[in-house]
Coordinates of N, CA and C in Angstrom, one line a residue:
X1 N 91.5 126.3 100.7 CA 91.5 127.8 100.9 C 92.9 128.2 101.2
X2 N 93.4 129.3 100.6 CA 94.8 129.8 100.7 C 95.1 130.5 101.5
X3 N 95.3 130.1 102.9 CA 95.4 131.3 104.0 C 97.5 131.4 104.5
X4 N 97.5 132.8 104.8 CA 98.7 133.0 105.0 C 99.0 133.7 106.3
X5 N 100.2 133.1 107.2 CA 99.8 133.4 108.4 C 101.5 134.1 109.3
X6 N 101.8 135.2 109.1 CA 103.1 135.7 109.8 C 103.2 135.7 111.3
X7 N 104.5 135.5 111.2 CA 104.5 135.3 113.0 C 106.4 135.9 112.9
X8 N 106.4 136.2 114.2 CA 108.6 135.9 114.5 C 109.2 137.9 114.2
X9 N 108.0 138.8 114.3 CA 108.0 140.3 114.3 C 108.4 140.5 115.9
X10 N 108.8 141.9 116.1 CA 109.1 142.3 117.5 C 110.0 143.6 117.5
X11 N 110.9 143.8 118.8 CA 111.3 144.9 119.0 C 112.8 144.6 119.1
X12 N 114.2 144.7 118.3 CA 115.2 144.6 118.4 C 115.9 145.8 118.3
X13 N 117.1 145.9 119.2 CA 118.4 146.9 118.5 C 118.8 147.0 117.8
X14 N 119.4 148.1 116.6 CA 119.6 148.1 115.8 C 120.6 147.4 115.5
X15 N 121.2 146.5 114.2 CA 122.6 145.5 114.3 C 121.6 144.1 114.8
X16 N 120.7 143.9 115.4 CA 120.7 142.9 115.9 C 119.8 141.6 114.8
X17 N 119.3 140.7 114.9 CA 118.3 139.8 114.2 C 117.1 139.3 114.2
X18 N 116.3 139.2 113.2 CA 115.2 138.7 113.3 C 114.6 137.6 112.3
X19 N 114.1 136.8 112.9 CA 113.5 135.8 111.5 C 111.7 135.6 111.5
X20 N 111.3 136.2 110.3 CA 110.2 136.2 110.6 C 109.7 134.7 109.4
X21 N 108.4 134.2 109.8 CA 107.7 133.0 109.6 C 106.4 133.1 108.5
X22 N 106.2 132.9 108.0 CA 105.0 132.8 107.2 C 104.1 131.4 107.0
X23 N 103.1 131.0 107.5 CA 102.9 129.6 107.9 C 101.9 129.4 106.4
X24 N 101.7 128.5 105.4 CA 100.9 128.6 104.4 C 100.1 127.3 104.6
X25 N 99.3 128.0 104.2 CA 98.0 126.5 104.0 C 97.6 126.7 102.6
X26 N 96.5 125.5 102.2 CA 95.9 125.9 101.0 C 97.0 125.4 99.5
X27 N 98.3 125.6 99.7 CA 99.3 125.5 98.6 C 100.2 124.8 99.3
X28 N 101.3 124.4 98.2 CA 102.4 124.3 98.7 C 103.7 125.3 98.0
X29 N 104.2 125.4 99.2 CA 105.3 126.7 99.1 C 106.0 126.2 98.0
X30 N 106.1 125.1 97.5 CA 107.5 125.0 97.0 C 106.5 124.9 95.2
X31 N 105.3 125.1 95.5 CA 104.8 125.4 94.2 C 104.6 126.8 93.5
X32 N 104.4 127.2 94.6 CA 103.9 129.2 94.0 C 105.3 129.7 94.6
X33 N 105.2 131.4 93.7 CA 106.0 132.1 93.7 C 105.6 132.9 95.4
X34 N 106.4 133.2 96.1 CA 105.6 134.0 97.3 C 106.6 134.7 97.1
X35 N 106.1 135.9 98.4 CA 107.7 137.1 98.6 C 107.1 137.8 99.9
X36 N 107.9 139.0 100.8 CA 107.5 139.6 101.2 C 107.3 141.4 100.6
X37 N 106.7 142.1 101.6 CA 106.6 143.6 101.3 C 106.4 144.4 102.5
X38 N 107.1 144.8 102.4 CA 107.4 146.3 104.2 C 105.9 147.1 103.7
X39 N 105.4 147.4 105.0 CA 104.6 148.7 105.3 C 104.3 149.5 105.8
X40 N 104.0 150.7 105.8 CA 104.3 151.6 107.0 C 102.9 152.7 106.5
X41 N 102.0 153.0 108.4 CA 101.5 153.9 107.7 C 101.7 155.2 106.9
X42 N 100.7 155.4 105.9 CA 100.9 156.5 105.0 C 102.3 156.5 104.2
X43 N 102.7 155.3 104.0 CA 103.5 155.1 103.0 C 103.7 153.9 101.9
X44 N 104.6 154.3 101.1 CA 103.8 153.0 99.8 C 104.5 151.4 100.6
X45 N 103.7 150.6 100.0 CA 104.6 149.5 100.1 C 105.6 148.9 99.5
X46 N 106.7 148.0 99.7 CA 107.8 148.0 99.5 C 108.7 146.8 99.3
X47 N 108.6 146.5 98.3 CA 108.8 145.4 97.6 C 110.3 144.7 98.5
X48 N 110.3 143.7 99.4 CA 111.4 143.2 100.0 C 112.3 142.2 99.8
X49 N 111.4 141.2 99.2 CA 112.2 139.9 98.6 C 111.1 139.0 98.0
X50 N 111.7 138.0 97.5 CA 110.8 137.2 96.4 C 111.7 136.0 96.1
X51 N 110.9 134.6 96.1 CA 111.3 133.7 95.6 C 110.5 132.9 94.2
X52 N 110.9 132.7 93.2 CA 110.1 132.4 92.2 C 109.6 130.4 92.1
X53 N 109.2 130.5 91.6 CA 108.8 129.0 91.5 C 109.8 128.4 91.2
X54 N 111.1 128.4 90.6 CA 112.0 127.9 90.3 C 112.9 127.9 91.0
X55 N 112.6 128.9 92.2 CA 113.5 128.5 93.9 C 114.9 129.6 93.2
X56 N 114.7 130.3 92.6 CA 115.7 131.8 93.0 C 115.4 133.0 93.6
X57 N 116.2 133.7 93.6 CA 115.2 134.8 94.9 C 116.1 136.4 94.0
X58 N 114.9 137.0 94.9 CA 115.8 138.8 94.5 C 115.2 139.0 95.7
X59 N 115.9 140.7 95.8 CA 115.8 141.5 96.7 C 115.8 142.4 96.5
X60 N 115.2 143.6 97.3 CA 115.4 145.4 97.1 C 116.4 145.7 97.3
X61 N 117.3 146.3 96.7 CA 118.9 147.1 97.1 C 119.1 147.2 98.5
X62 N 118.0 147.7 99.0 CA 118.3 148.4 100.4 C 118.6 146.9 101.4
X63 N 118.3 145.7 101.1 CA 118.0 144.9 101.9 C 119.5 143.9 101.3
X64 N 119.8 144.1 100.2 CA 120.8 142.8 99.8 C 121.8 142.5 100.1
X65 N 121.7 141.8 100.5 CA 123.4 140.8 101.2 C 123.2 141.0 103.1
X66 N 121.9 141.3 103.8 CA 121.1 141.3 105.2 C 120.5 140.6 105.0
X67 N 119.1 140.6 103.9 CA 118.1 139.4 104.5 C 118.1 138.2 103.4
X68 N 117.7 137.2 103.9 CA 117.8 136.1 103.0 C 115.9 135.7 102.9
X69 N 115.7 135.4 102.0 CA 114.2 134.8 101.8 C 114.5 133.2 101.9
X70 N 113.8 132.4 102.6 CA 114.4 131.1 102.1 C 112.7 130.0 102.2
X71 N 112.4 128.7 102.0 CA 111.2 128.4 101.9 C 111.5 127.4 103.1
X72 N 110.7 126.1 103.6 CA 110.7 125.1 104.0 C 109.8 124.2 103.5
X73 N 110.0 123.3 102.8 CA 109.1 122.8 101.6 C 108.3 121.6 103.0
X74 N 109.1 120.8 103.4 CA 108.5 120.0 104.3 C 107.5 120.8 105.4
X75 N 108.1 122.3 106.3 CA 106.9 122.8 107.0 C 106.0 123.4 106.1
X76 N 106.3 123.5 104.9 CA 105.4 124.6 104.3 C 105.3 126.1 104.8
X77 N 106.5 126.2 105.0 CA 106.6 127.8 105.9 C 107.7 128.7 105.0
X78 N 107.4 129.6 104.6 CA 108.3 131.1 103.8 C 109.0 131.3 105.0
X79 N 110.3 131.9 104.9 CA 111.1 132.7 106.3 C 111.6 134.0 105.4
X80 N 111.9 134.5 106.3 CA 112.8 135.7 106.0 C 114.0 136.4 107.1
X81 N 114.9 135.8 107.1 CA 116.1 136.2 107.4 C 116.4 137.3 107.7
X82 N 116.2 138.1 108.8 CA 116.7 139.2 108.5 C 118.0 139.9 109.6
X83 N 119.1 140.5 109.1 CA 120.5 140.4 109.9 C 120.8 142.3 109.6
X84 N 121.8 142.7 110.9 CA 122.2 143.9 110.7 C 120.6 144.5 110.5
X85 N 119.7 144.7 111.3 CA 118.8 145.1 111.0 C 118.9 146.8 111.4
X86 N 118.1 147.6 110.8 CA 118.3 149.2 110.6 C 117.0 149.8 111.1
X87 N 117.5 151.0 111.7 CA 115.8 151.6 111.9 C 114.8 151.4 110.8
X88 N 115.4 152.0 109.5 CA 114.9 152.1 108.2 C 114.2 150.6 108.0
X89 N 114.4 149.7 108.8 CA 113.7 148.7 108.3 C 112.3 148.3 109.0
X90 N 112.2 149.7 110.2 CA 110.6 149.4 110.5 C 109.5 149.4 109.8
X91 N 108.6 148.5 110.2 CA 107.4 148.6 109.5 C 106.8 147.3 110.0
X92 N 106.1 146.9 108.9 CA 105.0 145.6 109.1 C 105.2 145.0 107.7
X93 N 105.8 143.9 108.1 CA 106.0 143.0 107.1 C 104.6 141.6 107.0
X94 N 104.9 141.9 105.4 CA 103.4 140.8 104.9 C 104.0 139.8 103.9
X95 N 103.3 138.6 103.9 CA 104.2 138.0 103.0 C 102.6 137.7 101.9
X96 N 103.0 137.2 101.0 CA 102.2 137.2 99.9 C 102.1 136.1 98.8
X97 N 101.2 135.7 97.8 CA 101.5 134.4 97.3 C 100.2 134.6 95.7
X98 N 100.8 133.6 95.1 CA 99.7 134.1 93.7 C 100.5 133.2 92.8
X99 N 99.7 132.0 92.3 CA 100.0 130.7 91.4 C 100.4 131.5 90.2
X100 N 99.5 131.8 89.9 CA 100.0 132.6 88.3 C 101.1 133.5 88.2
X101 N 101.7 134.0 89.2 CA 102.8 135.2 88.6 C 103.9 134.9 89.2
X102 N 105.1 134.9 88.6 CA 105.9 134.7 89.4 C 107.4 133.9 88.9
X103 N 107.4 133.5 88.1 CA 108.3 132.0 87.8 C 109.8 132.6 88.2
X104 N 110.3 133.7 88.0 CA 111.2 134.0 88.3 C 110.9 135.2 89.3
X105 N 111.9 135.1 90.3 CA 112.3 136.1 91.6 C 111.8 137.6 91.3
X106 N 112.3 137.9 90.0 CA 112.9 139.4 89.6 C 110.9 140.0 89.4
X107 N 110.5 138.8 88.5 CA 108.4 138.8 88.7 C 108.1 139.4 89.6
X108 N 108.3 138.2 90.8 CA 107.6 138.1 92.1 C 107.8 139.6 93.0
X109 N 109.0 140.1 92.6 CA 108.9 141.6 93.1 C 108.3 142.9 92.2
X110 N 108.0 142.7 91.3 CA 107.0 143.6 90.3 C 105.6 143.1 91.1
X111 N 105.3 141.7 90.9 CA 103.7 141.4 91.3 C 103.3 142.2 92.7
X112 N 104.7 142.2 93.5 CA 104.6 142.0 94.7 C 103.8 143.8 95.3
X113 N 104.1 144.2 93.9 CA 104.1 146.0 94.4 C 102.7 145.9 93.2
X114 N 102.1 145.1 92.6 CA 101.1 145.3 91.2 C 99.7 144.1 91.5
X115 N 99.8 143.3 92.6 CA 98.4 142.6 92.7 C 98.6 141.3 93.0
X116 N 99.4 140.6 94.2 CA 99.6 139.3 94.1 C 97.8 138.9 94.9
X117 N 97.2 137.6 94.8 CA 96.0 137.3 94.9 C 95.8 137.1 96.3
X118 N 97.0 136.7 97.3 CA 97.0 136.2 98.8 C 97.8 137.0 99.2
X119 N 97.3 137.5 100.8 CA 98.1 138.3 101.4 C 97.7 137.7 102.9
X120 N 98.9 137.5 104.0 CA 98.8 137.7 105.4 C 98.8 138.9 105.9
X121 N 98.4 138.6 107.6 CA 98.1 140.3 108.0 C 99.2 140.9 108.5
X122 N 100.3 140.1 108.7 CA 101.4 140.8 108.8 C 102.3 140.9 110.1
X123 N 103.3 141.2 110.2 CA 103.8 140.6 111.6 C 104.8 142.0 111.8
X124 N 104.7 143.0 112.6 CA 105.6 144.2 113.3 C 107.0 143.7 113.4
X125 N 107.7 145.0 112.7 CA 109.2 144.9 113.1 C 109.5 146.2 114.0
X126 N 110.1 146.4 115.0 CA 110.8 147.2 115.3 C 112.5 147.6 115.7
X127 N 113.2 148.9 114.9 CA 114.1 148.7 115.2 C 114.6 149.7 116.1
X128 N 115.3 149.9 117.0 CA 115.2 150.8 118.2 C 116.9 150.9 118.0
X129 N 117.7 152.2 117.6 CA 118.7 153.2 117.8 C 118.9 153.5 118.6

């Protein structure tokens, strides 16, 4: 069973860092495409980073050259890196996963906003100005 489990959200200043955790069971990370996606209520979700099965990654503009997506093949754990962090980057981050889609990065952020099959429930960011 493919369960996905976020942790490492919270309340920081703005400028400051966070790394958030995605714990996977069920798969192994270093086999499926995963990524994360920002949420916020009453607003869309938001495609944030993605790593493809072939272990390259993208990112949404707003986010590139701050956060880094990176995997841990031995914990089995997705991270997400995130640096210089901005108000704009509140929300509730989810990370996500789906064997079939994905093989490259640039995928995994189309799937990520169009139907990936696993989702966690998500871990709170706060950024405080």
């Amino acid at each position: 069973q493919v369960q996905l489990a976020e942790s490492g959200g919270g309340s920081v200043q703005a400028g400051g860092s966070l790394r958030l955790s995605c714990a996977a069971s069920g798969f192994s990370v270093s086999d499926w495409p995963m990524g994360w996606v920002r949420q916020r209520p009453g607003n869309e979700r938001v495609a944030i980073a993605g790593i493809g099965r072939t272990g390259d990654t993208a990112y949404a503009d707003s986010v590139k050259g701050r956060f880094t997506i990176s995997r841990d093949n031995a914990k089995n754990i997705l991270y997400l890196e995130m640096n210089n962090l901005k108000p704009d980057d509140n929300g509730t981050y989810v990370c996500a996963t789906d064997k079939a889609h994905g093989m490259w990065a640039s995928q995994v952020l189309y799937w990520l906003l169009n139907g990936m099959d696993y989702w966690g429930k998500g871990t709170a960011v706060t950024v405080v100005s």
